[in-house]
Coordinates of C-alpha atoms and ligand atoms in Angstrom, one line a residue:
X19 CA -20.2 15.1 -22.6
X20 CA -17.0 16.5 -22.1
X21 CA -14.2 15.5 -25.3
X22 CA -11.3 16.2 -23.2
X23 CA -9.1 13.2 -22.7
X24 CA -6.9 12.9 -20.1
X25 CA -4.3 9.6 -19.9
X26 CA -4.7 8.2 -16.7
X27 CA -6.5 10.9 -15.4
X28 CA -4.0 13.0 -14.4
X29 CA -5.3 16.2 -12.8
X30 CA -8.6 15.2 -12.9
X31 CA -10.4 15.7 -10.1
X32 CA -13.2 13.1 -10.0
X33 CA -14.6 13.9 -6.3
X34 CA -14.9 15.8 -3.1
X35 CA -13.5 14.3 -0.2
X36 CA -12.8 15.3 3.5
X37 CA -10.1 11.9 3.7
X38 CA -6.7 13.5 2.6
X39 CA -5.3 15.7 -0.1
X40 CA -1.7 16.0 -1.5
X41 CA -0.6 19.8 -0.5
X42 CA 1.9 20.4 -3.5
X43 CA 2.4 24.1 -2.7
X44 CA 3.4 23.3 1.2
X45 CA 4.5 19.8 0.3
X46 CA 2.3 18.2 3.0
X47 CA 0.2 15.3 3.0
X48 CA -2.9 16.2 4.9
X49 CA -4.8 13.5 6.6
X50 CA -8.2 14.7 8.3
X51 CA -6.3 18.1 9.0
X52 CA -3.5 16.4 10.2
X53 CA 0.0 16.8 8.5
X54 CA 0.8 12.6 8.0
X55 CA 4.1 13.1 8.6
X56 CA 3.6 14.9 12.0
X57 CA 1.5 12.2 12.9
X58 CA 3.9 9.8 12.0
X59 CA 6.5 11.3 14.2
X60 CA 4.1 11.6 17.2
X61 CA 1.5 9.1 17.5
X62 CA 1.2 4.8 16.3
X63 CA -1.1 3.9 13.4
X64 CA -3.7 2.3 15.4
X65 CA -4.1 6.6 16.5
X66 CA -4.4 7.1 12.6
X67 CA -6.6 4.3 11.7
X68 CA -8.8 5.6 14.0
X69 CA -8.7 9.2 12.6
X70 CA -9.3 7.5 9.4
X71 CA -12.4 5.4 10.3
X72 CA -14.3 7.4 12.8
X73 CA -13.2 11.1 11.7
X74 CA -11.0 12.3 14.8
X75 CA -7.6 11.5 16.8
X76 CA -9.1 8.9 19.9
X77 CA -9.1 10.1 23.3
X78 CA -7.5 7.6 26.0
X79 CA -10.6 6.1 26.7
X80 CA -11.5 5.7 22.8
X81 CA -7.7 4.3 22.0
X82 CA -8.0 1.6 24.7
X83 CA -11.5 0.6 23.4
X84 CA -10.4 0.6 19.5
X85 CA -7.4 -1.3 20.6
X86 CA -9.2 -4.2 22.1
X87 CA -11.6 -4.2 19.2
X88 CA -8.8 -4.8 17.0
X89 CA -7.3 -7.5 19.2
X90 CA -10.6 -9.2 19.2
X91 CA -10.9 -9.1 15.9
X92 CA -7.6 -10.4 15.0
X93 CA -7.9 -13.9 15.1
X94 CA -8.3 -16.1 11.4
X95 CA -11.3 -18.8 10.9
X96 CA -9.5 -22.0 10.8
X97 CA -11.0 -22.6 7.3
X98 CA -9.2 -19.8 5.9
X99 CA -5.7 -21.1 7.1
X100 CA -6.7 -24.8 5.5
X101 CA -7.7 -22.6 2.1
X102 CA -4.2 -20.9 2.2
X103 CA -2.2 -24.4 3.2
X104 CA -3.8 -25.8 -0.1
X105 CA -2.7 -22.9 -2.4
X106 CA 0.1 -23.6 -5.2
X107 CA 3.7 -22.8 -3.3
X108 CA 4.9 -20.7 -5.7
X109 CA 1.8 -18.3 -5.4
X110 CA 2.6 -14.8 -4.7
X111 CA 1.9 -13.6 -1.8
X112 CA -0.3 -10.7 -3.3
X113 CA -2.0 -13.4 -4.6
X114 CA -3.1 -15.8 -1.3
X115 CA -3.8 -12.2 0.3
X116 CA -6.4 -11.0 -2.1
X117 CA -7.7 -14.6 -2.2
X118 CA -7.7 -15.0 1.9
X119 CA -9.6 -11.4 1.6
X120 CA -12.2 -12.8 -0.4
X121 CA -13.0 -15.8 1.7
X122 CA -13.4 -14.0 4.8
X123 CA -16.6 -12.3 2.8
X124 CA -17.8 -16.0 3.2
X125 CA -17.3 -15.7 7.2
X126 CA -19.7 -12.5 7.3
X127 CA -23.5 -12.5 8.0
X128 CA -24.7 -12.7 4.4
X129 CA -27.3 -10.0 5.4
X130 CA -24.8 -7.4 7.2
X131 CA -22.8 -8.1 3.7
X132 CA -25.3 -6.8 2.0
X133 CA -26.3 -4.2 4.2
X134 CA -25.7 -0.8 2.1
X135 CA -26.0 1.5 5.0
X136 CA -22.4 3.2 6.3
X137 CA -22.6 1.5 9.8
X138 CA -22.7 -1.7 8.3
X139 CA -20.0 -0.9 5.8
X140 CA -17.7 0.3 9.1
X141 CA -18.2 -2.8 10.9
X142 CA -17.0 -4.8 7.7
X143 CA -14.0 -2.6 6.9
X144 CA -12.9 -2.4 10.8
X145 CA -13.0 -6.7 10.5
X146 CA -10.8 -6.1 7.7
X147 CA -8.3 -4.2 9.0
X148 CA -7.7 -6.4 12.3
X149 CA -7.5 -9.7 10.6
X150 CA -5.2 -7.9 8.0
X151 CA -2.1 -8.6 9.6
X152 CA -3.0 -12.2 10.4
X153 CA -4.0 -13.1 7.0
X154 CA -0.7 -11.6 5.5
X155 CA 1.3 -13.3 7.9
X156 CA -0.5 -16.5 7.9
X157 CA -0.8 -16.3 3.7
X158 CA 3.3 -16.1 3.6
X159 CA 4.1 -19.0 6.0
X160 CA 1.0 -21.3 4.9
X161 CA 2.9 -21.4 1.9
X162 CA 5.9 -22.0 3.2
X163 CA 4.8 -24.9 5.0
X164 CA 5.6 -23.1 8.2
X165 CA 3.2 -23.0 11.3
X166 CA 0.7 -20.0 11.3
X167 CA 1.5 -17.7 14.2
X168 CA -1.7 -16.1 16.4
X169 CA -1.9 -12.3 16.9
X170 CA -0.1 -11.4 20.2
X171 CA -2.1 -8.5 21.2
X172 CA 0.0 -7.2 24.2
X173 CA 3.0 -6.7 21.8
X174 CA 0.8 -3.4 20.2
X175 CA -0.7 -3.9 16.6
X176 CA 3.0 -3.4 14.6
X177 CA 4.9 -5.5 17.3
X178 CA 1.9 -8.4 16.5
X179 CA 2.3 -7.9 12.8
X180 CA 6.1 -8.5 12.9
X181 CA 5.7 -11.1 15.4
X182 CA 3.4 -13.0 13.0
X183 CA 6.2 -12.7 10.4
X184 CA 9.0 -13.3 12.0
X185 CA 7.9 -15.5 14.9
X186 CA 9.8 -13.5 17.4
X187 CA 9.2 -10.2 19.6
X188 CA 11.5 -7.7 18.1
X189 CA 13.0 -4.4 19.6
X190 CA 11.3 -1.6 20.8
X191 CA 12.9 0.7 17.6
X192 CA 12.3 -2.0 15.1
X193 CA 8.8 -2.0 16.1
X194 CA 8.4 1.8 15.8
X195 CA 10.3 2.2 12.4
X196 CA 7.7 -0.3 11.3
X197 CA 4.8 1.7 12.7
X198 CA 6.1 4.8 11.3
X199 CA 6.0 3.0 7.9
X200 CA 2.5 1.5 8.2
X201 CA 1.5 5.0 8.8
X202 CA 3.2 6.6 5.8
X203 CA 1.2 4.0 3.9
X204 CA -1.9 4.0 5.5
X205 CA -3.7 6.9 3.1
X206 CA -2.0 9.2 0.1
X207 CA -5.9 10.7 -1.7
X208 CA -6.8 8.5 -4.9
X209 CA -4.2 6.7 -5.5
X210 CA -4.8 4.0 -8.3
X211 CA -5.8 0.9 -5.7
X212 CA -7.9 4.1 -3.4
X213 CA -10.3 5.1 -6.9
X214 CA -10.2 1.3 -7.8
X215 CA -12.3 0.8 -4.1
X216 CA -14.3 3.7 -4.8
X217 CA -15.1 2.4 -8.1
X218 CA -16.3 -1.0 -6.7
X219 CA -18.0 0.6 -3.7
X220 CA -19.8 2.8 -6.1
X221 CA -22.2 -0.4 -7.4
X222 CA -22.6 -1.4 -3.7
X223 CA -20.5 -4.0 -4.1
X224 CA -19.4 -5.0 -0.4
X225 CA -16.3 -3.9 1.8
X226 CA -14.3 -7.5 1.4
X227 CA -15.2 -6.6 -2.6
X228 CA -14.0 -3.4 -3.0
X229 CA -10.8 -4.1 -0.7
X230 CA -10.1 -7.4 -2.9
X231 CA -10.4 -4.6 -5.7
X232 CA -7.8 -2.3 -4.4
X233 CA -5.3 -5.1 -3.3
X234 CA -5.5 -6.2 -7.4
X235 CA -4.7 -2.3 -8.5
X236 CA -1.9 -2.2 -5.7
X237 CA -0.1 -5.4 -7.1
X238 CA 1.2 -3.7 -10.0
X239 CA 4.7 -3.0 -10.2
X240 CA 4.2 1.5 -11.5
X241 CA 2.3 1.5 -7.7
X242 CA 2.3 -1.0 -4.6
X243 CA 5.0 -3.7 -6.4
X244 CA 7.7 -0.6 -6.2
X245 CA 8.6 -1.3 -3.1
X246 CA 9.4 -5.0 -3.4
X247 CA 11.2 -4.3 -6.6
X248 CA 12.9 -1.2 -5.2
X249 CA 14.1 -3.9 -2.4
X250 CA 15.5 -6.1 -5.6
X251 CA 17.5 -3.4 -7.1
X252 CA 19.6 -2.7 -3.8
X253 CA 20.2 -6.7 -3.9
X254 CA 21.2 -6.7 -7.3
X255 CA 23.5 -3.6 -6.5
X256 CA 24.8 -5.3 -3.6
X257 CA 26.0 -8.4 -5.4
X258 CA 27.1 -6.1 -8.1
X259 CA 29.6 -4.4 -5.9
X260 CA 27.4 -2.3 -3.8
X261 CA 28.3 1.5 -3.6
X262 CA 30.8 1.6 -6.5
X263 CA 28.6 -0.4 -8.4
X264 CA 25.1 2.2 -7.8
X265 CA 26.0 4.4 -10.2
X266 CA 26.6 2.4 -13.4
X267 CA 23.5 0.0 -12.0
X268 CA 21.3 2.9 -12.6
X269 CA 22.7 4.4 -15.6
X270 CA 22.9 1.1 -17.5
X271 CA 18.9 0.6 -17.1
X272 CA 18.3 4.3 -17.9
X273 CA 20.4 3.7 -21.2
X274 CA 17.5 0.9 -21.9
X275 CA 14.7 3.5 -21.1
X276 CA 14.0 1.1 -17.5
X277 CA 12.4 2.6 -14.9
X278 CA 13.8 2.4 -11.8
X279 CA 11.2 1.6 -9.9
X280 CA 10.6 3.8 -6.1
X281 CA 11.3 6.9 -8.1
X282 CA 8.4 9.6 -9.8
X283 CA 5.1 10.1 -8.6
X284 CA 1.9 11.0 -11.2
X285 CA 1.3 13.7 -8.4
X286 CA 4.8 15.2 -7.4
X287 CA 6.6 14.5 -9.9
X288 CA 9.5 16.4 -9.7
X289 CA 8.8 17.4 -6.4
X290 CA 9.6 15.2 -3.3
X291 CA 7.7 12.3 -1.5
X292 CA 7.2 13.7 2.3
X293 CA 7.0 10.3 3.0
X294 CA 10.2 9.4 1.4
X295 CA 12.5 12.5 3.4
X296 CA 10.6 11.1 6.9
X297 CA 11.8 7.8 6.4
X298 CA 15.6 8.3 5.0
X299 CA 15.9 9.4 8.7
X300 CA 15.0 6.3 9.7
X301 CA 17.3 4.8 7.2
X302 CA 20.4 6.8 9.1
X303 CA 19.6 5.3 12.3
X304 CA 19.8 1.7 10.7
X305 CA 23.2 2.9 9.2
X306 CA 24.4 4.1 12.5
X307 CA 24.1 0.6 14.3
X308 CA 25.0 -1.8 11.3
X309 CA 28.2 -1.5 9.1
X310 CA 26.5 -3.6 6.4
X311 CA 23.3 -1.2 6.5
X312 CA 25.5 1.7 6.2
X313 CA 26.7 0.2 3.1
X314 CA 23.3 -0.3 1.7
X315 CA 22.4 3.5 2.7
X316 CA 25.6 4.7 0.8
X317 CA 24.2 2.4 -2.4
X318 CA 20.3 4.4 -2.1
X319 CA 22.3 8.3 -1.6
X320 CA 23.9 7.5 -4.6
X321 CA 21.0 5.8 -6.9
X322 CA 18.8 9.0 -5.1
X323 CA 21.8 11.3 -6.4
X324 CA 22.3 9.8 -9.9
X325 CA 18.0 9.6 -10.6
X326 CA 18.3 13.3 -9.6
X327 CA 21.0 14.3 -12.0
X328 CA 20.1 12.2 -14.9
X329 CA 16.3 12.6 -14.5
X330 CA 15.2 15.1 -12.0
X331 CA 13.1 12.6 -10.2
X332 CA 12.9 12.4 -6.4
X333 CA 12.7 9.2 -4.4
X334 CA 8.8 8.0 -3.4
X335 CA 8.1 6.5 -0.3
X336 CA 8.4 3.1 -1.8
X337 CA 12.2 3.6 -2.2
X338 CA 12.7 4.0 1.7
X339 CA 10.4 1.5 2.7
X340 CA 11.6 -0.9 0.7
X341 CA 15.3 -0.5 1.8
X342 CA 13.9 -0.4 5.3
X343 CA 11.7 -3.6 5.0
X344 CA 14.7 -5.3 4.1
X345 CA 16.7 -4.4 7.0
X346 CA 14.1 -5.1 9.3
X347 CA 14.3 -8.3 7.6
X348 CA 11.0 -8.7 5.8
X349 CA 11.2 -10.8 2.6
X350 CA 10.5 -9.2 -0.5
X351 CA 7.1 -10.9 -1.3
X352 CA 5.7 -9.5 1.7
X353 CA 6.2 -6.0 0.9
X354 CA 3.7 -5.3 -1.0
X355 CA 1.1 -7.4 1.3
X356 CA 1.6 -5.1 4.4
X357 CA 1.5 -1.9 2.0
X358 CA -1.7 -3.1 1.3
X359 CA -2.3 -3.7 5.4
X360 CA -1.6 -0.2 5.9
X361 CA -3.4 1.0 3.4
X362 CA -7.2 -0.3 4.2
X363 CA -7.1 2.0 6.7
X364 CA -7.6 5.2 4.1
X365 CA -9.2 2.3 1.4
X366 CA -12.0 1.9 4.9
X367 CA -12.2 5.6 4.9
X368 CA -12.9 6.3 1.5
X369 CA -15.1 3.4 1.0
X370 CA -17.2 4.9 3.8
X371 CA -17.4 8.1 2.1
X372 CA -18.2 7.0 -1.5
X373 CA -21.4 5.2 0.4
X374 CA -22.3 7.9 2.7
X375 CA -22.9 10.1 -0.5
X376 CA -22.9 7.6 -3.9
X377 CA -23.0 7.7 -6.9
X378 CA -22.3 5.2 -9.6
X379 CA -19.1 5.9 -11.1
X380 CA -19.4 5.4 -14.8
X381 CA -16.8 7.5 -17.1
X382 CA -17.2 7.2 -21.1
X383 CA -15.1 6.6 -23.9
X384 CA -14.2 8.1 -27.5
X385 CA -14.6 5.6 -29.5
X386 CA -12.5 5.9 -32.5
X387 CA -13.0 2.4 -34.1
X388 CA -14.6 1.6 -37.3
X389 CA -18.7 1.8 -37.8
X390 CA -21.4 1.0 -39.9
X391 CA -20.1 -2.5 -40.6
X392 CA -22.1 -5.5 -41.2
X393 CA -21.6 -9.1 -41.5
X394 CA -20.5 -10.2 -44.7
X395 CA -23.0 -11.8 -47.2
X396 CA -23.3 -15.7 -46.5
X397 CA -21.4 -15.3 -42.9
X398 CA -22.4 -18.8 -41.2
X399 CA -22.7 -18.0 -37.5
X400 CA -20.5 -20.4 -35.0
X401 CA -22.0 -23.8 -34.1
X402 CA -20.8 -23.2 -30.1
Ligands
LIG508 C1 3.0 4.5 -5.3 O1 -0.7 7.5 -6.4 C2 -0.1 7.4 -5.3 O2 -0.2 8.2 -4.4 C3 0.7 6.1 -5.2 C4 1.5 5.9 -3.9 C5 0.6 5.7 -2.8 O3 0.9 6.0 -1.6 O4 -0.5 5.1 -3.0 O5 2.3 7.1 -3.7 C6 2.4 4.7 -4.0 O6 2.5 3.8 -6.1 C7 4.3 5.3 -5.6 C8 4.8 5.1 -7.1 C9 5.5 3.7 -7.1 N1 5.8 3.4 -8.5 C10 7.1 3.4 -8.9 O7 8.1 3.8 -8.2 C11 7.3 2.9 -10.3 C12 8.3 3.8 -11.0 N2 7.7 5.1 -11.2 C13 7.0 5.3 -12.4 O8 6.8 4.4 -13.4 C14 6.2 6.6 -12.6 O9 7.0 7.6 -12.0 C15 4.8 6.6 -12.1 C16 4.0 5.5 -12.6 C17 4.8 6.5 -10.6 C18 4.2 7.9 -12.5 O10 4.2 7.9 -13.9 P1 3.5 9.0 -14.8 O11 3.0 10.2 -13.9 O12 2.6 8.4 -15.7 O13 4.8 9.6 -15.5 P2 5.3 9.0 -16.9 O14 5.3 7.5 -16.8 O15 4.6 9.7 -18.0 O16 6.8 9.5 -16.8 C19 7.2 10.9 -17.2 C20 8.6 10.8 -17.5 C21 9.0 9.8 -18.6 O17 10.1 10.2 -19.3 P3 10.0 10.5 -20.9 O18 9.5 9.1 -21.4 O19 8.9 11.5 -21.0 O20 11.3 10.9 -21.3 O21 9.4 10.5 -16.4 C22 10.1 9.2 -16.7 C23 9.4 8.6 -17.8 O22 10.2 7.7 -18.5 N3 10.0 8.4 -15.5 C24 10.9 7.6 -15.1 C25 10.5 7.1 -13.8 N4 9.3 7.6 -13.6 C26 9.0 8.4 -14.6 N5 12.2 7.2 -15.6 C27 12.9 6.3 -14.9 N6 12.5 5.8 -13.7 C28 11.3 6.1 -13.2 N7 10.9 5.6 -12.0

């Protein structure tokens, strides 16, 4: 047994994988061979969710096919939707998403849910994904009291997603900004919601299980929660005076040892997000058609420029997307839900891998606590 601790694993390699990997030297995010960013530029997620659960880009023939599985799997049982009406109103999103997740288990063939073998796993993760977008949506305006919106297959999987949200076809750009974001997010190697599915997948616990898994890790605001907060900050900056009042906004919380949340990475860390320089572009072309988004682009240069100076830490991809979520309208509490959306892609991919070639993953401990106690003479056990 090795001694060597390592907070939060950092470095640590804990497995092979032919998913993704983080290319520090050339600053690329490799996905399957493909750079992610490239293939955010040229092709839609559906393309990379494919790539992710099958192993290879789809020909025409396989894109058509995978897109009408998704369609058909879109739809929600009606029992979910009565589950998610009942919920508390003040639940967060997060929340009714991770519980939705874990009823649709309930909707599966108990005996392909416990199937161990990959195929069966695929099938599960693939249901997943589909009703993803449905289930977010439907979690958010459930609550709300609103009605629940069905998929709208011929408007493409993001054009659906947004449709369900918003209850109204949006433009052709808005649609591909939000594409482009769902594929920044849709796999980044073991990131702390990836190893928390592999972890679960490990015992053979089932697809919805390990998902339901990762959507807990993601919650947290040092990971998936950065973007909503991130979104919070440039509202707070806003009110606050917006681009005169950036600076000071940042350096008051830095004085109080606050994070600002969207910046640092445990992996770049002083190196830049690809994700994050992709998506500022995107940012420009919001500035360039709406004074008041121009205005909130001046506020992030200048919280980007002051984190720099004052702690040499670059901007993740959760500080973009987070600005950009906004402008495309999407309230806060959903930010973090269709990170999550995104991300089951490479969580389905991973998943598939860890079963394809298991083991039970099982770290140890130091222990550095007391020993060789005992009870104390005359010690009278509990009565319950
Ligand atoms: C995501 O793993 C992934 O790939 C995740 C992700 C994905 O696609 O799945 O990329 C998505 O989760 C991106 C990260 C989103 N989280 C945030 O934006 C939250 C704010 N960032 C951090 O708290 C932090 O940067 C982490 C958690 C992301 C990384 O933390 P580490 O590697 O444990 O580094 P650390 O906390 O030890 O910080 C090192 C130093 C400290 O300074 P000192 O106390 O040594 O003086 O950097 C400082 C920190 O205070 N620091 C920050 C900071 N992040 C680090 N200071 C201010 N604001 C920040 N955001």
């Amino acid at each position: 047994m090795t001694e060597e601790i390592r907070p939060g694993l950092q470095d640590v390699v804990v497995a092979r994988t032919e998913v993704s990997t983080l290319d520090l030297e050339r600053e690329r995010i490799v996905v399957r061979g493909y750079d992610l960013i490239e293939l955010a530029r040229t092709v839609r997620f559906p393309d990379v969710a494919h790539l992710l659960l099958r192993g290879h880009l789809p020909s025409s023939e396989e894109q058509a096919a995978f897109c009408r599985e998704l369609a058909d799997l879109a739809g929600l049982p009606d029992g979910v939707v009565d589950v998610l009406r009942r919920l508390p109103r003040d639940t967060h999103p997060m929340d009714a998403q991770r519980t939705a997740l874990s009823l649709l288990a309930g909707y599966e063939d108990p005996q392909a849910l416990e199937d161990p073998s990959v195929e069966a796993a695929e099938r599960a993760l693939m249901r997943i994904l589909a009703r993803a977008p449905a289930l977010t949506a439907a979690s958010y305006r459930a609550l709300r009291g609103e009605p629940v919106l069905e998929p709208n297959p011929g408007l493409g999987f993001a054009g659906s997603f947004l449709w369900m949200i918003q209850g109204r076809p949006r433009e052709p750009e808005i649609v591909a900004v939000f594409d482009r974001i769902l594929t920044c997010y849709s796999e980044h190697e073991l990131a702390a919601s990836t190893f928390t599915a592999r972890v679960a997948a490990s015992t053979l616990a089932d697809p919805y299980a390990a998902v339901v898994a990762a959507a807990a890790a993601l919650k947290g605001p040092l990971h998936g929660g950065a973007n909503e907060a991130a979104a919070r900050m440039f509202a707070q900056i806003r009110m606050a005076g917006g681009e005169r009042a950036a600076e000071a906004y940042v350096l008051e919380r830095l004085a109080r040892r606050e994070r600002i949340m969207g910046f640092g990475h445990r992996v770049y860390m002083h190196r830049p997000d690809p994700r994050a320089v992709l998506l500022r572009e995107d940012l420009e072309a919001f500035a360039a058609r709406d004074p008041d988004a121009a205005e909130m682009v001046r506020c992030y240069d200048v919280v980007v420029e002051t984190m720099a100076r004052e702690k040499g830490l670059h901007p993740n991809a959760d500080l973009p997307i987070g600005l950009l979520l906004h402008l495309i309208g999407i309230p806060v509490e959903l930010m973090t839900p269709i990170f999550l959306c995104a991300r089951i892609a490479g969580i389905a991919a991973h998943v598939l891998e860890q079963r394809a070639d298991n083991r039970l993953i099982r770290p140890r401990a130091a222990y550095e606590g007391p020993s060789g106690l005992a009870p104390p003479e005359g010690f009278t056990p509990s009565a319950c």
